[in-house]
DNA sequence: CCTCTATGGCGAA
DNA sequence: TCGCCCTAGAGGC
């Protein structure tokens, strides 16, 4: 379930559980044996996220780099002491524990041990992350306003800005009434600033709650006289995966098309601005 | 049992 | 643009 908020939330939880603690790292599935051997027995210094990348820094200048990809999941739980309950279930690529909290990683796109220099290289390829205090939105704007690609494509490009995935892309464009197909070089600067401001508002909410909620109070199902509805992904949204249903704001049918290989959703009536 | 889908990203053509 | 990788869960037969 990974957009940037998921990774920042996970980094916070890992930092809380393991910073300053000596950990054991295992490879239950057998595909991370070498990396686990490098990490096990070390003390975790800090866990952090940059875009959708997670870094767990351990002593001796090494970092565990994890990218969940589309289907990866990293779960944390308390050890119970019952070997049956505590045993890894399914295809667990990596397991980390300090003896009380256990973290299981399944289905990641990346799971590797990097040097500090290699971490710098990974981060250098990422655009500004709205969830990071050190992010500079001008770096993203510099690329957007020179590009002929649609804004809906640029928002997904992790080299332009990082951490935005397919849900936030559709939702932030809806909330700002922006046409997803507007080319970056025809997007008003004030529209970009509105996108950035909205992401820096929405994404920390996602970090706190672990879900993506974007619907303003006046459009919430209760306020509209409908039954509260929970989207499959876990949050309340305007357009994501609502193709053919009525727009919460105007009632028009939500549209969908594949853009950049991913399903884009938008309201053709509400979203006409550039 | 099978097929499809998913909040991602890579490399080949 | 397409195929492919990773895993789990839902739905169809």
PDB file of C-alpha atoms (C1' of nucleotides) in Angstrom:
ATOM      1  CA  UNK A   1       0.000   0.000   0.000  1.00  0.00           C
ATOM      2  CA  UNK A   2       2.862   2.287  -0.664  1.00  0.00           C
ATOM      3  CA  UNK A   3       2.885   5.935  -1.538  1.00  0.00           C
ATOM      4  CA  UNK A   4       5.245   8.282   0.254  1.00  0.00           C
ATOM      5  CA  UNK A   5       3.079   8.577   3.356  1.00  0.00           C
ATOM      6  CA  UNK A   6       3.310   4.806   3.893  1.00  0.00           C
ATOM      7  CA  UNK A   7       7.104   4.914   3.849  1.00  0.00           C
ATOM      8  CA  UNK A   8       7.377   7.900   6.167  1.00  0.00           C
ATOM      9  CA  UNK A   9       4.937   6.285   8.558  1.00  0.00           C
ATOM     10  CA  UNK A  10       6.951   3.089   8.418  1.00  0.00           C
ATOM     11  CA  UNK A  11      10.221   4.952   8.967  1.00  0.00           C
ATOM     12  CA  UNK A  12       8.743   6.610  12.051  1.00  0.00           C
ATOM     13  CA  UNK A  13       7.585   3.260  13.419  1.00  0.00           C
ATOM     14  CA  UNK A  14      10.925   1.574  12.759  1.00  0.00           C
ATOM     15  CA  UNK A  15      12.790   4.452  14.343  1.00  0.00           C
ATOM     16  CA  UNK A  16      10.544   4.263  17.385  1.00  0.00           C
ATOM     17  CA  UNK A  17      10.981   0.515  17.705  1.00  0.00           C
ATOM     18  CA  UNK A  18      14.654   0.054  16.904  1.00  0.00           C
ATOM     19  CA  UNK A  19      16.739   3.240  17.117  1.00  0.00           C
ATOM     20  CA  UNK A  20      19.556   2.613  19.570  1.00  0.00           C
ATOM     21  CA  UNK A  21      18.712  -1.085  19.721  1.00  0.00           C
ATOM     22  CA  UNK A  22      20.790  -4.038  18.608  1.00  0.00           C
ATOM     23  CA  UNK A  23      18.800  -6.079  16.112  1.00  0.00           C
ATOM     24  CA  UNK A  24      18.753  -9.483  14.512  1.00  0.00           C
ATOM     25  CA  UNK A  25      17.949  -9.641  10.816  1.00  0.00           C
ATOM     26  CA  UNK A  26      16.969 -12.864   9.106  1.00  0.00           C
ATOM     27  CA  UNK A  27      16.013 -14.061   5.642  1.00  0.00           C
ATOM     28  CA  UNK A  28      13.154 -16.533   6.174  1.00  0.00           C
ATOM     29  CA  UNK A  29      12.500 -16.818   2.444  1.00  0.00           C
ATOM     30  CA  UNK A  30      16.212 -17.250   1.712  1.00  0.00           C
ATOM     31  CA  UNK A  31      16.541 -14.447  -0.826  1.00  0.00           C
ATOM     32  CA  UNK A  32      18.138 -11.884   1.481  1.00  0.00           C
ATOM     33  CA  UNK A  33      20.676 -14.117   3.213  1.00  0.00           C
ATOM     34  CA  UNK A  34      23.752 -12.037   2.349  1.00  0.00           C
ATOM     35  CA  UNK A  35      22.161  -8.731   3.333  1.00  0.00           C
ATOM     36  CA  UNK A  36      20.750 -10.146   6.541  1.00  0.00           C
ATOM     37  CA  UNK A  37      24.213 -11.369   7.507  1.00  0.00           C
ATOM     38  CA  UNK A  38      25.601  -7.844   7.029  1.00  0.00           C
ATOM     39  CA  UNK A  39      22.876  -6.268   9.167  1.00  0.00           C
ATOM     40  CA  UNK A  40      22.336  -8.733  11.964  1.00  0.00           C
ATOM     41  CA  UNK A  41      23.959  -7.923  15.289  1.00  0.00           C
ATOM     42  CA  UNK A  42      24.299  -4.209  14.473  1.00  0.00           C
ATOM     43  CA  UNK A  43      22.750  -1.272  16.272  1.00  0.00           C
ATOM     44  CA  UNK A  44      20.105   0.706  14.406  1.00  0.00           C
ATOM     45  CA  UNK A  45      20.928   4.397  14.368  1.00  0.00           C
ATOM     46  CA  UNK A  46      18.021   5.899  12.474  1.00  0.00           C
ATOM     47  CA  UNK A  47      15.243   5.056  10.058  1.00  0.00           C
ATOM     48  CA  UNK A  48      14.075   7.586   7.476  1.00  0.00           C
ATOM     49  CA  UNK A  49      12.247   7.882   4.185  1.00  0.00           C
ATOM     50  CA  UNK A  50      12.893   9.874   1.053  1.00  0.00           C
ATOM     51  CA  UNK A  51      10.014   9.644  -1.403  1.00  0.00           C
ATOM     52  CA  UNK A  52       9.053   5.983  -1.555  1.00  0.00           C
ATOM     53  CA  UNK A  53      12.491   4.820  -0.420  1.00  0.00           C
ATOM     54  CA  UNK A  54      13.112   3.612   3.119  1.00  0.00           C
ATOM     55  CA  UNK A  55      16.550   3.689   4.725  1.00  0.00           C
ATOM     56  CA  UNK A  56      17.433   2.015   8.008  1.00  0.00           C
ATOM     57  CA  UNK A  57      20.892   3.195   9.003  1.00  0.00           C
ATOM     58  CA  UNK A  58      22.930   0.886  11.207  1.00  0.00           C
ATOM     59  CA  UNK A  59      26.332   1.355  12.821  1.00  0.00           C
ATOM     60  CA  UNK A  60      29.414   1.053  10.612  1.00  0.00           C
ATOM     61  CA  UNK A  61      27.991   3.273   7.860  1.00  0.00           C
ATOM     62  CA  UNK A  62      25.632   0.774   6.286  1.00  0.00           C
ATOM     63  CA  UNK A  63      21.984   1.259   5.396  1.00  0.00           C
ATOM     64  CA  UNK A  64      19.215  -1.180   4.699  1.00  0.00           C
ATOM     65  CA  UNK A  65      17.452   0.162   1.623  1.00  0.00           C
ATOM     66  CA  UNK A  66      13.874  -0.951   1.010  1.00  0.00           C
ATOM     67  CA  UNK A  67      11.499  -0.049  -1.804  1.00  0.00           C
ATOM     68  CA  UNK A  68       8.074  -1.664  -1.493  1.00  0.00           C
ATOM     69  CA  UNK A  69       7.201  -1.352  -5.166  1.00  0.00           C
ATOM     70  CA  UNK A  70       3.562  -1.963  -5.990  1.00  0.00           C
ATOM     71  CA  UNK A  71       2.824  -4.910  -3.749  1.00  0.00           C
ATOM     72  CA  UNK A  72       5.386  -4.821  -0.963  1.00  0.00           C
ATOM     73  CA  UNK A  73       4.264  -4.804   2.656  1.00  0.00           C
ATOM     74  CA  UNK A  74       6.237  -4.213   5.841  1.00  0.00           C
ATOM     75  CA  UNK A  75       4.371  -5.108   9.018  1.00  0.00           C
ATOM     76  CA  UNK A  76       5.380  -4.573  12.638  1.00  0.00           C
ATOM     77  CA  UNK A  77       4.075  -6.627  15.533  1.00  0.00           C
ATOM     78  CA  UNK A  78       4.925  -7.567  19.096  1.00  0.00           C
ATOM     79  CA  UNK A  79       6.475 -10.965  19.636  1.00  0.00           C
ATOM     80  CA  UNK A  80       4.117 -13.099  21.700  1.00  0.00           C
ATOM     81  CA  UNK A  81       6.540 -15.740  22.930  1.00  0.00           C
ATOM     82  CA  UNK A  82       4.461 -18.451  21.284  1.00  0.00           C
ATOM     83  CA  UNK A  83       6.712 -19.984  18.583  1.00  0.00           C
ATOM     84  CA  UNK A  84       3.702 -20.938  16.496  1.00  0.00           C
ATOM     85  CA  UNK A  85       2.272 -17.417  16.457  1.00  0.00           C
ATOM     86  CA  UNK A  86       5.660 -15.773  16.038  1.00  0.00           C
ATOM     87  CA  UNK A  87       6.767 -17.897  13.077  1.00  0.00           C
ATOM     88  CA  UNK A  88       6.982 -16.008   9.757  1.00  0.00           C
ATOM     89  CA  UNK A  89       4.008 -16.654   7.496  1.00  0.00           C
ATOM     90  CA  UNK A  90       4.084 -16.491   3.721  1.00  0.00           C
ATOM     91  CA  UNK A  91       7.037 -15.258   1.679  1.00  0.00           C
ATOM     92  CA  UNK A  92       8.947 -13.138   4.180  1.00  0.00           C
ATOM     93  CA  UNK A  93      11.946 -11.588   2.462  1.00  0.00           C
ATOM     94  CA  UNK A  94      13.394 -10.083   5.620  1.00  0.00           C
ATOM     95  CA  UNK A  95      12.613 -10.154   9.326  1.00  0.00           C
ATOM     96  CA  UNK A  96      14.035  -7.722  11.852  1.00  0.00           C
ATOM     97  CA  UNK A  97      13.663  -7.988  15.606  1.00  0.00           C
ATOM     98  CA  UNK A  98      15.114  -6.660  18.821  1.00  0.00           C
ATOM     99  CA  UNK A  99      13.521  -9.424  20.847  1.00  0.00           C
ATOM    100  CA  UNK A 100      10.262  -7.599  21.469  1.00  0.00           C
ATOM    101  CA  UNK A 101       9.112  -6.037  18.183  1.00  0.00           C
ATOM    102  CA  UNK A 102       9.260  -8.009  14.965  1.00  0.00           C
ATOM    103  CA  UNK A 103       9.112  -6.516  11.470  1.00  0.00           C
ATOM    104  CA  UNK A 104       8.331  -8.658   8.417  1.00  0.00           C
ATOM    105  CA  UNK A 105       8.989  -7.479   4.863  1.00  0.00           C
ATOM    106  CA  UNK A 106       7.119  -9.143   2.002  1.00  0.00           C
ATOM    107  CA  UNK A 107       7.214  -8.573  -1.745  1.00  0.00           C
ATOM    108  CA  UNK A 108       9.582  -5.587  -1.951  1.00  0.00           C
ATOM    109  CA  UNK A 109      10.903  -4.295  -5.259  1.00  0.00           C
ATOM    110  CA  UNK A 110      14.237  -3.543  -3.535  1.00  0.00           C
ATOM    111  CA  UNK A 111      15.788  -4.951  -0.396  1.00  0.00           C
ATOM    112  CA  UNK A 112      19.522  -4.411  -0.207  1.00  0.00           C
ATOM    113  CA  UNK A 113      22.361  -3.141   1.965  1.00  0.00           C
ATOM    114  CA  UNK A 114      24.021   0.069   0.786  1.00  0.00           C
ATOM    115  CA  UNK A 115      27.013   2.164   1.808  1.00  0.00           C
ATOM    116  CA  UNK A 116      26.437   5.780   2.803  1.00  0.00           C
ATOM    117  CA  UNK A 117      27.778   6.839  -0.570  1.00  0.00           C
ATOM    118  CA  UNK A 118      25.329   4.595  -2.388  1.00  0.00           C
ATOM    119  CA  UNK A 119      22.461   6.030  -0.339  1.00  0.00           C
ATOM    120  CA  UNK A 120      23.505   9.510  -1.447  1.00  0.00           C
ATOM    121  CA  UNK A 121      23.328   8.318  -5.029  1.00  0.00           C
ATOM    122  CA  UNK A 122      19.791   6.990  -4.652  1.00  0.00           C
ATOM    123  CA  UNK A 123      18.548  10.166  -2.995  1.00  0.00           C
ATOM    124  CA  UNK A 124      20.242  12.349  -5.608  1.00  0.00           C
ATOM    125  CA  UNK A 125      17.993  10.854  -8.292  1.00  0.00           C
ATOM    126  CA  UNK A 126      14.826  11.920  -6.449  1.00  0.00           C
ATOM    127  CA  UNK A 127      12.926  15.168  -6.764  1.00  0.00           C
ATOM    128  CA  UNK A 128      11.740  17.092  -3.697  1.00  0.00           C
ATOM    129  CA  UNK A 129       9.549  15.127  -1.282  1.00  0.00           C
ATOM    130  CA  UNK A 130       6.590  17.101   0.150  1.00  0.00           C
ATOM    131  CA  UNK A 131       6.953  15.160   3.401  1.00  0.00           C
ATOM    132  CA  UNK A 132      10.490  16.360   4.026  1.00  0.00           C
ATOM    133  CA  UNK A 133      11.378  19.657   5.691  1.00  0.00           C
ATOM    134  CA  UNK A 134      14.388  20.079   3.401  1.00  0.00           C
ATOM    135  CA  UNK A 135      12.309  19.854   0.206  1.00  0.00           C
ATOM    136  CA  UNK A 136      12.542  22.698  -2.295  1.00  0.00           C
ATOM    137  CA  UNK A 137       9.476  22.885  -4.569  1.00  0.00           C
ATOM    138  CA  UNK A 138      11.341  25.180  -6.970  1.00  0.00           C
ATOM    139  CA  UNK A 139      13.471  22.224  -8.053  1.00  0.00           C
ATOM    140  CA  UNK A 140      10.314  20.485  -9.226  1.00  0.00           C
ATOM    141  CA  UNK A 141       8.876  23.610 -10.845  1.00  0.00           C
ATOM    142  CA  UNK A 142      12.083  24.132 -12.811  1.00  0.00           C
ATOM    143  CA  UNK A 143      11.465  20.838 -14.566  1.00  0.00           C
ATOM    144  CA  UNK A 144       7.675  21.037 -14.789  1.00  0.00           C
ATOM    145  CA  UNK A 145       7.498  24.429 -16.475  1.00  0.00           C
ATOM    146  CA  UNK A 146       9.968  23.324 -19.161  1.00  0.00           C
ATOM    147  CA  UNK A 147       8.202  20.034 -19.920  1.00  0.00           C
ATOM    148  CA  UNK A 148       5.586  19.266 -22.543  1.00  0.00           C
ATOM    149  CA  UNK A 149       4.420  16.182 -20.655  1.00  0.00           C
ATOM    150  CA  UNK A 150       1.006  16.297 -18.973  1.00  0.00           C
ATOM    151  CA  UNK A 151       0.986  17.347 -15.343  1.00  0.00           C
ATOM    152  CA  UNK A 152      -0.548  13.963 -14.433  1.00  0.00           C
ATOM    153  CA  UNK A 153       2.585  12.297 -15.816  1.00  0.00           C
ATOM    154  CA  UNK A 154       5.002  14.731 -14.172  1.00  0.00           C
ATOM    155  CA  UNK A 155       3.440  14.202 -10.754  1.00  0.00           C
ATOM    156  CA  UNK A 156       4.242  10.479 -11.005  1.00  0.00           C
ATOM    157  CA  UNK A 157       7.848  11.045 -12.070  1.00  0.00           C
ATOM    158  CA  UNK A 158       9.956  10.481  -8.966  1.00  0.00           C
ATOM    159  CA  UNK A 159      12.813  12.494 -10.455  1.00  0.00           C
ATOM    160  CA  UNK A 160      10.547  15.554 -10.642  1.00  0.00           C
ATOM    161  CA  UNK A 161       9.040  15.195  -7.196  1.00  0.00           C
ATOM    162  CA  UNK A 162       9.045  12.130  -4.991  1.00  0.00           C
ATOM    163  CA  UNK A 163       6.568  10.235  -2.906  1.00  0.00           C
ATOM    164  CA  UNK A 164       3.456  10.910  -5.000  1.00  0.00           C
ATOM    165  CA  UNK A 165       1.743   7.791  -6.311  1.00  0.00           C
ATOM    166  CA  UNK A 166      -1.371   7.010  -8.258  1.00  0.00           C
ATOM    167  CA  UNK A 167      -3.888   7.969  -5.553  1.00  0.00           C
ATOM    168  CA  UNK A 168      -2.389  11.331  -4.584  1.00  0.00           C
ATOM    169  CA  UNK A 169      -1.884  12.180  -8.266  1.00  0.00           C
ATOM    170  CA  UNK A 170      -5.560  11.901  -9.135  1.00  0.00           C
ATOM    171  CA  UNK A 171      -6.766  13.371  -5.861  1.00  0.00           C
ATOM    172  CA  UNK A 172      -4.542  16.453  -5.751  1.00  0.00           C
ATOM    173  CA  UNK A 173      -5.461  17.318  -9.345  1.00  0.00           C
ATOM    174  CA  UNK A 174      -9.145  17.018  -8.496  1.00  0.00           C
ATOM    175  CA  UNK A 175      -8.878  19.099  -5.330  1.00  0.00           C
ATOM    176  CA  UNK A 176      -7.267  21.899  -7.293  1.00  0.00           C
ATOM    177  CA  UNK A 177      -9.670  21.547 -10.241  1.00  0.00           C
ATOM    178  CA  UNK A 178      -6.752  21.025 -12.608  1.00  0.00           C
ATOM    179  CA  UNK A 179      -6.954  19.360 -16.001  1.00  0.00           C
ATOM    180  CA  UNK A 180      -4.677  16.285 -15.752  1.00  0.00           C
ATOM    181  CA  UNK A 181      -3.687  16.602 -19.417  1.00  0.00           C
ATOM    182  CA  UNK A 182      -2.403  20.162 -19.146  1.00  0.00           C
ATOM    183  CA  UNK A 183       1.262  20.143 -20.223  1.00  0.00           C
ATOM    184  CA  UNK A 184       3.724  21.239 -17.579  1.00  0.00           C
ATOM    185  CA  UNK A 185       4.906  24.142 -19.731  1.00  0.00           C
ATOM    186  CA  UNK A 186       1.332  25.458 -19.906  1.00  0.00           C
ATOM    187  CA  UNK A 187       0.604  25.059 -16.224  1.00  0.00           C
ATOM    188  CA  UNK A 188       0.309  28.317 -14.306  1.00  0.00           C
ATOM    189  CA  UNK A 189       2.928  28.779 -11.623  1.00  0.00           C
ATOM    190  CA  UNK A 190       0.190  29.477  -9.103  1.00  0.00           C
ATOM    191  CA  UNK A 191      -1.332  26.088  -9.973  1.00  0.00           C
ATOM    192  CA  UNK A 192       1.941  24.346  -9.208  1.00  0.00           C
ATOM    193  CA  UNK A 193       2.236  26.230  -5.917  1.00  0.00           C
ATOM    194  CA  UNK A 194      -1.316  25.145  -5.086  1.00  0.00           C
ATOM    195  CA  UNK A 195      -0.455  21.507  -5.848  1.00  0.00           C
ATOM    196  CA  UNK A 196       2.614  21.648  -3.628  1.00  0.00           C
ATOM    197  CA  UNK A 197       0.779  23.354  -0.803  1.00  0.00           C
ATOM    198  CA  UNK A 198      -1.994  20.790  -0.989  1.00  0.00           C
ATOM    199  CA  UNK A 199       0.452  17.867  -0.955  1.00  0.00           C
ATOM    200  CA  UNK A 200       2.237  19.295   2.082  1.00  0.00           C
ATOM    201  CA  UNK A 201      -1.193  19.482   3.724  1.00  0.00           C
ATOM    202  CA  UNK A 202      -2.561  16.074   2.666  1.00  0.00           C
ATOM    203  CA  UNK A 203       0.442  13.808   2.972  1.00  0.00           C
ATOM    204  CA  UNK A 204       1.222  14.421   6.666  1.00  0.00           C
ATOM    205  CA  UNK A 205      -2.396  13.452   7.360  1.00  0.00           C
ATOM    206  CA  UNK A 206      -1.685  10.212   5.516  1.00  0.00           C
ATOM    207  CA  UNK A 207       1.429   9.652   7.638  1.00  0.00           C
ATOM    208  CA  UNK A 208      -0.602  10.070  10.823  1.00  0.00           C
ATOM    209  CA  UNK A 209      -3.557   7.919   9.787  1.00  0.00           C
ATOM    210  CA  UNK A 210      -1.993   5.374   7.446  1.00  0.00           C
ATOM    211  CA  UNK A 211      -4.625   6.044   4.802  1.00  0.00           C
ATOM    212  CA  UNK A 212      -5.312   8.537   2.051  1.00  0.00           C
ATOM    213  CA  UNK A 213      -8.251  10.797   2.848  1.00  0.00           C
ATOM    214  CA  UNK A 214      -8.818  13.755   0.590  1.00  0.00           C
ATOM    215  CA  UNK A 215     -12.516  14.617   0.782  1.00  0.00           C
ATOM    216  CA  UNK A 216     -13.331  18.023   2.232  1.00  0.00           C
ATOM    217  CA  UNK A 217     -15.979  18.193   4.965  1.00  0.00           C
ATOM    218  CA  UNK A 218     -18.594  19.747   2.702  1.00  0.00           C
ATOM    219  CA  UNK A 219     -18.317  16.801   0.301  1.00  0.00           C
ATOM    220  CA  UNK A 220     -18.238  14.005   2.849  1.00  0.00           C
ATOM    221  CA  UNK A 221     -20.864  11.326   2.282  1.00  0.00           C
ATOM    222  CA  UNK A 222     -22.766  12.288   5.433  1.00  0.00           C
ATOM    223  CA  UNK A 223     -22.985  15.902   4.323  1.00  0.00           C
ATOM    224  CA  UNK A 224     -24.249  14.744   0.917  1.00  0.00           C
ATOM    225  CA  UNK A 225     -26.955  12.564   2.428  1.00  0.00           C
ATOM    226  CA  UNK A 226     -25.277   9.328   1.402  1.00  0.00           C
ATOM    227  CA  UNK A 227     -24.117   6.408   3.466  1.00  0.00           C
ATOM    228  CA  UNK A 228     -20.449   6.677   4.473  1.00  0.00           C
ATOM    229  CA  UNK A 229     -18.399   4.643   2.033  1.00  0.00           C
ATOM    230  CA  UNK A 230     -14.952   3.235   2.483  1.00  0.00           C
ATOM    231  CA  UNK A 231     -12.894   2.760  -0.656  1.00  0.00           C
ATOM    232  CA  UNK A 232     -10.970  -0.504  -0.916  1.00  0.00           C
ATOM    233  CA  UNK A 233      -7.701   1.298  -0.419  1.00  0.00           C
ATOM    234  CA  UNK A 234      -8.843   2.448   3.017  1.00  0.00           C
ATOM    235  CA  UNK A 235      -9.561   6.157   2.740  1.00  0.00           C
ATOM    236  CA  UNK A 236     -12.241   8.515   1.535  1.00  0.00           C
ATOM    237  CA  UNK A 237     -11.424   9.949  -1.882  1.00  0.00           C
ATOM    238  CA  UNK A 238     -12.953  12.065  -4.632  1.00  0.00           C
ATOM    239  CA  UNK A 239     -12.055  10.267  -7.845  1.00  0.00           C
ATOM    240  CA  UNK A 240      -9.563   7.441  -7.341  1.00  0.00           C
ATOM    241  CA  UNK A 241     -11.115   4.158  -8.547  1.00  0.00           C
ATOM    242  CA  UNK A 242     -14.505   5.813  -8.822  1.00  0.00           C
ATOM    243  CA  UNK A 243     -14.837   5.544 -12.619  1.00  0.00           C
ATOM    244  CA  UNK A 244     -18.442   5.889 -13.752  1.00  0.00           C
ATOM    245  CA  UNK A 245     -19.674   7.018 -10.344  1.00  0.00           C
ATOM    246  CA  UNK A 246     -21.025  10.478  -9.599  1.00  0.00           C
ATOM    247  CA  UNK A 247     -18.547  13.222  -8.767  1.00  0.00           C
ATOM    248  CA  UNK A 248     -18.888  14.194  -5.098  1.00  0.00           C
ATOM    249  CA  UNK A 249     -18.799  17.871  -6.085  1.00  0.00           C
ATOM    250  CA  UNK A 250     -20.867  18.166  -9.300  1.00  0.00           C
ATOM    251  CA  UNK A 251     -22.479  14.804  -9.965  1.00  0.00           C
ATOM    252  CA  UNK A 252     -20.857  14.208 -13.364  1.00  0.00           C
ATOM    253  CA  UNK A 253     -19.523  10.732 -14.048  1.00  0.00           C
ATOM    254  CA  UNK A 254     -15.907  10.227 -13.048  1.00  0.00           C
ATOM    255  CA  UNK A 255     -13.714   9.441 -16.031  1.00  0.00           C
ATOM    256  CA  UNK A 256     -10.717   7.154 -16.329  1.00  0.00           C
ATOM    257  CA  UNK A 257      -7.921   6.418 -18.765  1.00  0.00           C
ATOM    258  CA  UNK A 258      -4.485   4.860 -18.636  1.00  0.00           C
ATOM    259  CA  UNK A 259      -1.823   7.556 -18.383  1.00  0.00           C
ATOM    260  CA  UNK A 260       1.846   6.674 -17.911  1.00  0.00           C
ATOM    261  CA  UNK A 261       0.793   3.066 -17.619  1.00  0.00           C
ATOM    262  CA  UNK A 262      -1.443   3.734 -14.624  1.00  0.00           C
ATOM    263  CA  UNK A 263      -5.143   4.334 -14.242  1.00  0.00           C
ATOM    264  CA  UNK A 264      -5.894   8.027 -14.004  1.00  0.00           C
ATOM    265  CA  UNK A 265      -9.251   9.219 -12.641  1.00  0.00           C
ATOM    266  CA  UNK A 266     -10.717  12.681 -12.977  1.00  0.00           C
ATOM    267  CA  UNK A 267     -13.884  14.736 -13.319  1.00  0.00           C
ATOM    268  CA  UNK A 268     -14.099  16.296 -16.765  1.00  0.00           C
ATOM    269  CA  UNK A 269     -16.506  18.955 -15.526  1.00  0.00           C
ATOM    270  CA  UNK A 270     -14.736  20.085 -12.357  1.00  0.00           C
ATOM    271  CA  UNK A 271     -11.176  19.854 -13.654  1.00  0.00           C
ATOM    272  CA  UNK A 272     -10.724  22.439 -16.380  1.00  0.00           C
ATOM    273  CA  UNK A 273      -8.152  24.726 -14.883  1.00  0.00           C
ATOM    274  CA  UNK A 274      -4.510  24.877 -15.861  1.00  0.00           C
TER     275      UNK A 274
ATOM    276  C1'  DC B   1      -8.190 -24.440  -9.578  1.00  0.00           C
ATOM    277  C1'  DC B   2      -7.628 -20.285 -12.483  1.00  0.00           C
ATOM    278  C1'  DT B   3      -7.352 -15.151 -13.696  1.00  0.00           C
ATOM    279  C1'  DC B   4      -7.182 -10.544 -12.483  1.00  0.00           C
ATOM    280  C1'  DT B   5      -5.804  -6.552  -9.915  1.00  0.00           C
ATOM    281  C1'  DA B   6      -2.993  -3.446  -6.956  1.00  0.00           C
ATOM    282  C1'  DT B   7      -0.998   3.033  -3.820  1.00  0.00           C
ATOM    283  C1'  DG B   8       5.744   0.917  -8.499  1.00  0.00           C
ATOM    284  C1'  DG B   9       9.496   0.953 -11.438  1.00  0.00           C
ATOM    285  C1'  DC B  10      12.794  -1.201 -14.473  1.00  0.00           C
ATOM    286  C1'  DG B  11      14.778  -2.409 -18.995  1.00  0.00           C
ATOM    287  C1'  DA B  12      14.184  -3.954 -23.760  1.00  0.00           C
ATOM    288  C1'  DA B  13      12.544  -2.731 -28.248  1.00  0.00           C
TER     289       DA B  13
ATOM    290  C1'  DT C   1       4.788   1.197 -25.165  1.00  0.00           C
ATOM    291  C1'  DC C   2       5.247  -3.227 -23.564  1.00  0.00           C
ATOM    292  C1'  DG C   3       6.681  -7.089 -20.696  1.00  0.00           C
ATOM    293  C1'  DC C   4       8.265  -8.306 -16.477  1.00  0.00           C
ATOM    294  C1'  DC C   5       9.290  -8.650 -11.491  1.00  0.00           C
ATOM    295  C1'  DC C   6       7.611  -9.102  -6.555  1.00  0.00           C
ATOM    296  C1'  DT C   7       2.941 -11.090  -3.221  1.00  0.00           C
ATOM    297  C1'  DA C   8      -1.734 -11.468  -1.542  1.00  0.00           C
ATOM    298  C1'  DG C   9      -6.458 -11.349  -1.905  1.00  0.00           C
ATOM    299  C1'  DA C  10     -10.740 -11.325  -4.516  1.00  0.00           C
ATOM    300  C1'  DG C  11     -13.656 -13.343  -7.703  1.00  0.00           C
ATOM    301  C1'  DG C  12     -14.975 -16.739 -11.354  1.00  0.00           C
ATOM    302  C1'  DC C  13     -15.651 -21.695 -12.708  1.00  0.00           C
TER     303       DC C  13
END
